PDB file of C-alpha atoms in Angstrom:
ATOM      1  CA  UNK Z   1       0.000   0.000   0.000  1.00 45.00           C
ATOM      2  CA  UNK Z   2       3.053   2.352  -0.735  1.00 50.00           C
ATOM      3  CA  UNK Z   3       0.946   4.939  -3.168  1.00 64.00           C
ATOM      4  CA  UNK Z   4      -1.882   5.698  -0.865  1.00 71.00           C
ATOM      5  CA  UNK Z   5      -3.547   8.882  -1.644  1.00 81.00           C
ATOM      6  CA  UNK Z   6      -5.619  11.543   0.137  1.00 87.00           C
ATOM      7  CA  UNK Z   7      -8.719  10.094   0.730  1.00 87.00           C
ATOM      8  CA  UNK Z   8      -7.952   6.918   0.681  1.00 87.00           C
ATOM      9  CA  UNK Z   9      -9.899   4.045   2.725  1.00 86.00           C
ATOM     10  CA  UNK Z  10      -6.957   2.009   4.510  1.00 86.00           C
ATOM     11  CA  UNK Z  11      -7.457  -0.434   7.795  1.00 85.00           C
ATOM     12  CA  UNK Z  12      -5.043   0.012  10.334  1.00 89.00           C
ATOM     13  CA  UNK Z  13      -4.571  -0.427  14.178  1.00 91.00           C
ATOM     14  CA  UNK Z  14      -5.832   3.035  16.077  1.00 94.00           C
ATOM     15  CA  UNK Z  15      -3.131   3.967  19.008  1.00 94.00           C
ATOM     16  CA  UNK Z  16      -5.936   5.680  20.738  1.00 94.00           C
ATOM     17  CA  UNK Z  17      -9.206   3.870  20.443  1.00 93.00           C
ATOM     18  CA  UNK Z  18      -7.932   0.214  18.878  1.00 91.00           C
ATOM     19  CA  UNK Z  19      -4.692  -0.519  19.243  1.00 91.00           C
ATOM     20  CA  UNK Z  20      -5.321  -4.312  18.829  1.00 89.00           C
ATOM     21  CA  UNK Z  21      -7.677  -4.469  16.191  1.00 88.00           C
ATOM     22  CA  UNK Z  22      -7.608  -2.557  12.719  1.00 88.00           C
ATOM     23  CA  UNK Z  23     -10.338   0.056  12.104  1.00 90.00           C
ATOM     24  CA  UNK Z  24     -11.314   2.237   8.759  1.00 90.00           C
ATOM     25  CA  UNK Z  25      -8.395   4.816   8.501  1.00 92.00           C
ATOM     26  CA  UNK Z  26      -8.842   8.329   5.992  1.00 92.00           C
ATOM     27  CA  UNK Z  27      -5.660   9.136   4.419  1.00 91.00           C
ATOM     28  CA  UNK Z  28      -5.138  12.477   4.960  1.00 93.00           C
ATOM     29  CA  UNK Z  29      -1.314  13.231   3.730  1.00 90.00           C
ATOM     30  CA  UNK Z  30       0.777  10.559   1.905  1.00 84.00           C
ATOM     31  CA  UNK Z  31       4.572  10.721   2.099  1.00 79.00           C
ATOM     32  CA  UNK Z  32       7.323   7.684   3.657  1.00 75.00           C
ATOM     33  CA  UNK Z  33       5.070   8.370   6.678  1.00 86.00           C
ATOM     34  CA  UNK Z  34       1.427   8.670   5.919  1.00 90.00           C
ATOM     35  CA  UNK Z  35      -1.026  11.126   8.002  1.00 93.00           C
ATOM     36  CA  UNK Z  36      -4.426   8.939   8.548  1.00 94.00           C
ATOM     37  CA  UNK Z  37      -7.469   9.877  10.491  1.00 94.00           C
ATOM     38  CA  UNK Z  38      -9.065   7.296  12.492  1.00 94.00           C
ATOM     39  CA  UNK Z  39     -12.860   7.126  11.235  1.00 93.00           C
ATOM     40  CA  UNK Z  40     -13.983   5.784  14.724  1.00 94.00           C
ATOM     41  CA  UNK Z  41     -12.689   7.881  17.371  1.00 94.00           C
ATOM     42  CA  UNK Z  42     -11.022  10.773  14.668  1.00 95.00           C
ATOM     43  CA  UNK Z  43      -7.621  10.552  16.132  1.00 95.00           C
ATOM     44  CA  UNK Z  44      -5.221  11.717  13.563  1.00 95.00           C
ATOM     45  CA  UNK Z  45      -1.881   9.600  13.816  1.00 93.00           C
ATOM     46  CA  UNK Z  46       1.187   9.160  11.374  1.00 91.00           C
ATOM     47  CA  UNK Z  47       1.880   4.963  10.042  1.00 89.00           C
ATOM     48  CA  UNK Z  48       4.781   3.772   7.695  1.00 85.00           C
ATOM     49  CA  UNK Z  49       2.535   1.278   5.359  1.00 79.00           C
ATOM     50  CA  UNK Z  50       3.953  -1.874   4.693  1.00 71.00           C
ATOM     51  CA  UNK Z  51       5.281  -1.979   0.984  1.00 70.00           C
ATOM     52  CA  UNK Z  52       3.617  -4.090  -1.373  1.00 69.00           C
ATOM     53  CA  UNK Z  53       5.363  -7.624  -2.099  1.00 80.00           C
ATOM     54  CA  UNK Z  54       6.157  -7.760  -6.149  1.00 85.00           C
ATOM     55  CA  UNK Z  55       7.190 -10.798  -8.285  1.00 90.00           C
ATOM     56  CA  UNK Z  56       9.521 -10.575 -11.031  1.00 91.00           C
ATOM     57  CA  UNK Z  57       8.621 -12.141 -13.935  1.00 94.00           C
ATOM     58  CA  UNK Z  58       9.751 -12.197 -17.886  1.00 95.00           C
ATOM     59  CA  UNK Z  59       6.971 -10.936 -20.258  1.00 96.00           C
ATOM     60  CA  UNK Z  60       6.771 -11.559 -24.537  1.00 96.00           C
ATOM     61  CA  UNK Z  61       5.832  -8.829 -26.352  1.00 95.00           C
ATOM     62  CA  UNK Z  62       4.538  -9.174 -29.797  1.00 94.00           C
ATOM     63  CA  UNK Z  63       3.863  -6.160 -32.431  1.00 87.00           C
ATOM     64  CA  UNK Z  64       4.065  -6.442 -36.302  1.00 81.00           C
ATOM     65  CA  UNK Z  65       5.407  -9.871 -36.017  1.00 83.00           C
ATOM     66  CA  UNK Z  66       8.361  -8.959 -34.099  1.00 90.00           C
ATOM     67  CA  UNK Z  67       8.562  -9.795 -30.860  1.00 92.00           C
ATOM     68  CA  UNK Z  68      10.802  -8.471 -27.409  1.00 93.00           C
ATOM     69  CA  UNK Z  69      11.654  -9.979 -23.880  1.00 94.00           C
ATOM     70  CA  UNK Z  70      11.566  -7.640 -20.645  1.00 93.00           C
ATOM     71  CA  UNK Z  71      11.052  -8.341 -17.245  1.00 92.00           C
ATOM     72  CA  UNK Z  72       8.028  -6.747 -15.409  1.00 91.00           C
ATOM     73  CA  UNK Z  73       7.126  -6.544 -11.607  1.00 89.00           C
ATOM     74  CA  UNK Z  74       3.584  -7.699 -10.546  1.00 90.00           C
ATOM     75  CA  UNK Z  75       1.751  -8.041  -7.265  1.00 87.00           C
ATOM     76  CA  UNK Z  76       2.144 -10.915  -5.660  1.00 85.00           C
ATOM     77  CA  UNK Z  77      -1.230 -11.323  -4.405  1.00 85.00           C
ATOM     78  CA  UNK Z  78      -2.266 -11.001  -8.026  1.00 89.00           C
ATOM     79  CA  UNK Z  79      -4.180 -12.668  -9.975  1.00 93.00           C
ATOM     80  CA  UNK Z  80      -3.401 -13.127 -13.770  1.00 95.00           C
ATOM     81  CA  UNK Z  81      -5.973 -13.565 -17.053  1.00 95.00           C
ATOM     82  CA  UNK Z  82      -5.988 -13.116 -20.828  1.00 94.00           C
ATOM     83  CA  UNK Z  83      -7.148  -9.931 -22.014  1.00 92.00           C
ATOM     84  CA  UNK Z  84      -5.868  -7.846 -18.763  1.00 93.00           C
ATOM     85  CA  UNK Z  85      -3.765  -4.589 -20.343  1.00 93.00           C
ATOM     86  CA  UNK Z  86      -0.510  -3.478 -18.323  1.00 91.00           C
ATOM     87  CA  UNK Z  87       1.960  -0.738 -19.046  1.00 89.00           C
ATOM     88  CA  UNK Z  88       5.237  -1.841 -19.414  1.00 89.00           C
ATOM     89  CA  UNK Z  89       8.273   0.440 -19.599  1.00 85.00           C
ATOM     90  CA  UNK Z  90      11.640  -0.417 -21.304  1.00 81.00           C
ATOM     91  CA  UNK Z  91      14.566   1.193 -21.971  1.00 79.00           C
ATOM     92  CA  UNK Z  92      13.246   2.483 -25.802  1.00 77.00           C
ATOM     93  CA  UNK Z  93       9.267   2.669 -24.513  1.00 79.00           C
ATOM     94  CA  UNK Z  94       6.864   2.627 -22.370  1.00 85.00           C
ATOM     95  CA  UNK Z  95       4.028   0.103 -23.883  1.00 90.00           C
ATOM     96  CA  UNK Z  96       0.695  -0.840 -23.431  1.00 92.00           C
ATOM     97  CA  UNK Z  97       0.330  -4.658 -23.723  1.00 94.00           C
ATOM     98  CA  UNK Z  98      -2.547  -6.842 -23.202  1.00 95.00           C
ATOM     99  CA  UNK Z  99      -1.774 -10.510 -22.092  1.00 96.00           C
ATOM    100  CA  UNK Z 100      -2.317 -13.131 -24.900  1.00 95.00           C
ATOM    101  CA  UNK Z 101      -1.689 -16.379 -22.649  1.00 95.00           C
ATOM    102  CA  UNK Z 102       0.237 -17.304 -19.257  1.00 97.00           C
ATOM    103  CA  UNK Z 103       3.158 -19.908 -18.994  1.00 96.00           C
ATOM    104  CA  UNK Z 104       3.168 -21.865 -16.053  1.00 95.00           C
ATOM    105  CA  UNK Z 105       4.827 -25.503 -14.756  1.00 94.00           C
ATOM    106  CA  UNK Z 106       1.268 -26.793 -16.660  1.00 93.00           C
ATOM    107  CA  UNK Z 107       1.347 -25.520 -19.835  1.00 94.00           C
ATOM    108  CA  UNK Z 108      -0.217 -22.522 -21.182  1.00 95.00           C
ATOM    109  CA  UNK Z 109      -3.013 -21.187 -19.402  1.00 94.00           C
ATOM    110  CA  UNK Z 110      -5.405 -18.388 -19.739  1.00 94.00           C
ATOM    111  CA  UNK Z 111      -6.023 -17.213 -15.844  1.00 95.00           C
ATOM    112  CA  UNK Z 112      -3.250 -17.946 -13.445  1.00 95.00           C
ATOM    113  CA  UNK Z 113      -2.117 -16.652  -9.903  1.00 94.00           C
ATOM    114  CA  UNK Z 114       1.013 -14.466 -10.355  1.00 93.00           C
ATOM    115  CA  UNK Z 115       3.182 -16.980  -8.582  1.00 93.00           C
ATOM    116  CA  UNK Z 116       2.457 -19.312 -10.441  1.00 95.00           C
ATOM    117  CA  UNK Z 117       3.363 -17.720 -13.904  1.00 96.00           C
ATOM    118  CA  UNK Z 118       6.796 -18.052 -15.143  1.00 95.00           C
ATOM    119  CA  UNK Z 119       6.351 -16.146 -18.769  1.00 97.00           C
ATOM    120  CA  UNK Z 120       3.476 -13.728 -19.607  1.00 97.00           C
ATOM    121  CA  UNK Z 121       2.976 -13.754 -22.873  1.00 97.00           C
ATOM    122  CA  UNK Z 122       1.110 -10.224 -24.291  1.00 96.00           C
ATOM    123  CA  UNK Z 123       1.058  -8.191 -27.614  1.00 95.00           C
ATOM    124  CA  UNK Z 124       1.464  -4.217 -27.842  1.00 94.00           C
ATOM    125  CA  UNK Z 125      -2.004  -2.516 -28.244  1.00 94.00           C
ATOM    126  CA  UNK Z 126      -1.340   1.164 -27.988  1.00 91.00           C
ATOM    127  CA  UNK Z 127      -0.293   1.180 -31.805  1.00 91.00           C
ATOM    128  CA  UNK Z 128      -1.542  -1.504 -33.671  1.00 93.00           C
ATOM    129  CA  UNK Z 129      -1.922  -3.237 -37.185  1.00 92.00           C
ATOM    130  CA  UNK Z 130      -5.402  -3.730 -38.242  1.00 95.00           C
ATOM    131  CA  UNK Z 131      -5.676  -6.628 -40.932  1.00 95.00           C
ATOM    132  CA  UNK Z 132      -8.335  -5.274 -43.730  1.00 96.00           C
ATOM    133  CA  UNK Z 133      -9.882  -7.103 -46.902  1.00 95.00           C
ATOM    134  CA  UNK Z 134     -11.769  -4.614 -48.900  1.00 94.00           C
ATOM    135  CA  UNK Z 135     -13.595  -5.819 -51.656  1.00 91.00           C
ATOM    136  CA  UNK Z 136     -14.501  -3.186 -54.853  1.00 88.00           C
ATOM    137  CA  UNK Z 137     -17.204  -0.531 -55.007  1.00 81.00           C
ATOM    138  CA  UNK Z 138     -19.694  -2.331 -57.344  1.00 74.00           C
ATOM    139  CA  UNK Z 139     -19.946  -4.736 -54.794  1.00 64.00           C
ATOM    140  CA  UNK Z 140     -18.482  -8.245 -56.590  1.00 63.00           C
ATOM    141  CA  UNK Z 141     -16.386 -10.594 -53.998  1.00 61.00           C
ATOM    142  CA  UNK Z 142     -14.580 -12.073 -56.797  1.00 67.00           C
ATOM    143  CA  UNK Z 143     -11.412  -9.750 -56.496  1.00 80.00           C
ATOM    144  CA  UNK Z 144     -10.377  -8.347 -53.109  1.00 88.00           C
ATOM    145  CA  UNK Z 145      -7.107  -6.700 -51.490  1.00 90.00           C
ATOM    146  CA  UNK Z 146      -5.933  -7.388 -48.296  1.00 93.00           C
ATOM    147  CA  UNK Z 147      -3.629  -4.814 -46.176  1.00 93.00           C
ATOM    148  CA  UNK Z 148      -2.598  -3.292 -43.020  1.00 93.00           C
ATOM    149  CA  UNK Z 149      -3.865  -0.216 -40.988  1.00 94.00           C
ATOM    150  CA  UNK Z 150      -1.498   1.303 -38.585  1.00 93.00           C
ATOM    151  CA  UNK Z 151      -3.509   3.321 -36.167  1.00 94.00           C
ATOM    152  CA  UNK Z 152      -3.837   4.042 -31.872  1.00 94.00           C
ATOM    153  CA  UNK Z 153      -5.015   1.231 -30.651  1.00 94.00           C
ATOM    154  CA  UNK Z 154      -8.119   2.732 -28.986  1.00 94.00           C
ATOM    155  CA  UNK Z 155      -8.888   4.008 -32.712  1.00 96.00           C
ATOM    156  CA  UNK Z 156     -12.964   3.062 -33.268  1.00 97.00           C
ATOM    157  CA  UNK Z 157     -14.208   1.419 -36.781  1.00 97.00           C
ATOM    158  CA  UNK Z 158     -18.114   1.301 -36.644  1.00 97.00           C
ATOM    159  CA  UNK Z 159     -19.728  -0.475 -39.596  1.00 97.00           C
ATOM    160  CA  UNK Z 160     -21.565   1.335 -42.022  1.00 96.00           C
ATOM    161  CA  UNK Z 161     -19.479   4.324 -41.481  1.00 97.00           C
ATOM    162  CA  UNK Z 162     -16.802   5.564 -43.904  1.00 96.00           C
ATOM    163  CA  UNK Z 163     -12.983   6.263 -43.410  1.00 96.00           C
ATOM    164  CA  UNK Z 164     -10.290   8.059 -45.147  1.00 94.00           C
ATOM    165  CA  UNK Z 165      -6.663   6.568 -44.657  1.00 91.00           C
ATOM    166  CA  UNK Z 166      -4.349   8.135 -47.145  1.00 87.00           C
ATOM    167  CA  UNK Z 167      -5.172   7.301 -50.330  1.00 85.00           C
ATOM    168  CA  UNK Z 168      -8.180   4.720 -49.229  1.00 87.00           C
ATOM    169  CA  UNK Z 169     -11.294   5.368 -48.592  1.00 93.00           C
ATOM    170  CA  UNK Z 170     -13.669   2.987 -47.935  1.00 95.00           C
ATOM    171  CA  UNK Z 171     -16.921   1.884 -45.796  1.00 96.00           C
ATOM    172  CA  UNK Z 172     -16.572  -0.735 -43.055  1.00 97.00           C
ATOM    173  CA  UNK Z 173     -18.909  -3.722 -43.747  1.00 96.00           C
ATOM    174  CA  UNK Z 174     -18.010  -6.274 -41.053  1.00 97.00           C
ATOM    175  CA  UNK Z 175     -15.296  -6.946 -37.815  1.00 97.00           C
ATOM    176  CA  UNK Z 176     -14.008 -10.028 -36.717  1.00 97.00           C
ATOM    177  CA  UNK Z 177     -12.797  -9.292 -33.454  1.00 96.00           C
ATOM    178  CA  UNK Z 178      -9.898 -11.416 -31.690  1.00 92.00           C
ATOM    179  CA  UNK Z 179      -9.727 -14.137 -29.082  1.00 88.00           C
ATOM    180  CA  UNK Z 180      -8.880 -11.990 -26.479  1.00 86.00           C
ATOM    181  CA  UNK Z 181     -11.301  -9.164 -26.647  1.00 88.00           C
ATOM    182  CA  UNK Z 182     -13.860  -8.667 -23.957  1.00 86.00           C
ATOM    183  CA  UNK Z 183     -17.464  -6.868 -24.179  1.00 89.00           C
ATOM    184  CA  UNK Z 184     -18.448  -7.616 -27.077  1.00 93.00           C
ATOM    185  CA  UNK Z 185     -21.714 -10.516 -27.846  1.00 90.00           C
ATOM    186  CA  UNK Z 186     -20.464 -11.608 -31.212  1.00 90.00           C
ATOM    187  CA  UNK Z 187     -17.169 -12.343 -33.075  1.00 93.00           C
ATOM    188  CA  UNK Z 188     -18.404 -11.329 -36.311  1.00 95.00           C
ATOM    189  CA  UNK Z 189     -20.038  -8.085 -36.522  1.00 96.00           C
ATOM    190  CA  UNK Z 190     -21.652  -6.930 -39.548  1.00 95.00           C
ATOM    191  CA  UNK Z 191     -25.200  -4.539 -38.378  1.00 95.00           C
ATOM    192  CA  UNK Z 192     -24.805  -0.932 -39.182  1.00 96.00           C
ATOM    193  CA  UNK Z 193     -23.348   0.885 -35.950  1.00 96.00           C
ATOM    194  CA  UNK Z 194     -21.778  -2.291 -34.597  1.00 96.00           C
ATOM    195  CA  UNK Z 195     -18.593  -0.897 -33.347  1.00 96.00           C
ATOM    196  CA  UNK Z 196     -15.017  -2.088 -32.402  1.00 96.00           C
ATOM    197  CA  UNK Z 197     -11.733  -0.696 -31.127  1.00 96.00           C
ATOM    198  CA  UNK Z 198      -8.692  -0.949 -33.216  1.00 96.00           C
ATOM    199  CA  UNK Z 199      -6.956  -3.179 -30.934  1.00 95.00           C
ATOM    200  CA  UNK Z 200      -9.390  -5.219 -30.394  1.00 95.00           C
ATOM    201  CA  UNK Z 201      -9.694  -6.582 -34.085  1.00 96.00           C
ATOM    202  CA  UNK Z 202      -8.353  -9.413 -36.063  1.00 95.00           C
ATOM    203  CA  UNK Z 203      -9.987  -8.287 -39.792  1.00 96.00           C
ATOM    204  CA  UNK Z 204     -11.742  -5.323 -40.640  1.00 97.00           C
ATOM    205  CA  UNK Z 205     -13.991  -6.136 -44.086  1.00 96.00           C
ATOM    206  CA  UNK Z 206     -14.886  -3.342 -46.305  1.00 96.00           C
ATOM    207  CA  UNK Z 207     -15.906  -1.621 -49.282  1.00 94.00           C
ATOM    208  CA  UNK Z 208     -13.542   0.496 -51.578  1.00 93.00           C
ATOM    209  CA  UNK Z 209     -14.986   4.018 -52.051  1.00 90.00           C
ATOM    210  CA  UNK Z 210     -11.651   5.653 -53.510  1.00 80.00           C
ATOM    211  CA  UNK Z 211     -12.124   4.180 -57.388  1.00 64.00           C
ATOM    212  CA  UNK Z 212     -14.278   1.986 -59.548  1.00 52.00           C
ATOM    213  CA  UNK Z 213     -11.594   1.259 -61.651  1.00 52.00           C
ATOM    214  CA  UNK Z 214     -10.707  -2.361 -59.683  1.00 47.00           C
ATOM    215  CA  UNK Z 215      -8.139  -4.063 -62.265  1.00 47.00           C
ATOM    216  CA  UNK Z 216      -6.305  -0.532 -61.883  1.00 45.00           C
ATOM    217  CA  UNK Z 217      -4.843  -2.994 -58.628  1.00 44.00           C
TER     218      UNK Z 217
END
């Protein structure tokens, strides 16, 4: 409990009304020794909180199809699943990654308890590459192009709506969105106003908008 801050809710022992038995404390001043207000008898006192116990443990970051190993420090009470984002800072960086799968002594696992991981495997999501397949503007299926999108990761595609990247423009038609994404009722999304966040998405599918002239590709 090391970055307590004003206002905070922390239980401790009161000196004058509890000394034995923790009560509800109100952080009043933080600092190496914190200022806390008893919420029982409103004695105001000064306590060193006791720091919280980290775990060291190698993380696997993947972007673009390259990948990087770092360490990073996690609470040891904590408990680990897919799809959780933490910030990690490196020497270069400091990136947002969102856990893919856990290593333990079992295999690979997709919730774990912090001790028990030995490698957290994550990708990068605050700049991302969005896979797209855009088919032409008279509508045919029979030719398409695939390519990438690099964009923020919290950048929002909604179908039915129309972007402008460049020299492409086109209309989003559907979203497959990836294993580890949360909050959303269906995979495939292809209703107008359906929306989902860059980093969240394995495919975008869409219509060209830019040209008609298809075999110009």
């Amino acid at each position: 409990m090391t970055d307590a801050t004003p206002g905070d809710r922390i239980a401790l022992p009161c000196p004058a009304c509890s000394p034995d038995l923790e009560t509800v404390h109100e952080v009043l001043k933080p600092g190496g020794h914190v200022t806390v207000r008893c919420t029982d008898c409103d004695h105001v006192h000064k306590e060193q909180l006791p720091e919280d116990e980290t775990l060291q443990r190698s993380v696997v970051v993947s972007q673009d199809g390259d990948s990087f190993t770092a360490e990073v420090d996690v609470p040891a009470e904590e408990e680990l699943s897919v799809g959780e984002e933490f910030l990690l800072e490196t020497e270069e960086a400091v990136v947002t990654a969102r856990i893919t799968s856990l290593e333990t002594a079992d295999g690979r696992e997709d919730e774990a308890a912090a001790e028990d991981v030995e490698t957290i495997w994550s990708r990068a999501v605050g700049n991302v590459s969005v896979n797209v397949t855009m088919h032409p503007k008279d509508g045919t299926h029979d030719e398409t192009e695939s390519f990438k999108l690099h964009v923020p990761g919290d950048y929002e595609f909604v179908v039915g709506e129309t972007e402008e990247f460049g020299e492409e423009e086109f209309t989003v038609e559907g979203i497959h969105v990836r294993d580890d994404a949360h909050g959303y009722d269906h995979e495939n999304m292809d209703h107008d106003g359906d929306m989902g966040i860059a980093k969240d998405i394995n495919r975008l599918y869409v219509r060209d908008e830019s040209t008609t002239a298809w075999s110009a590709w």
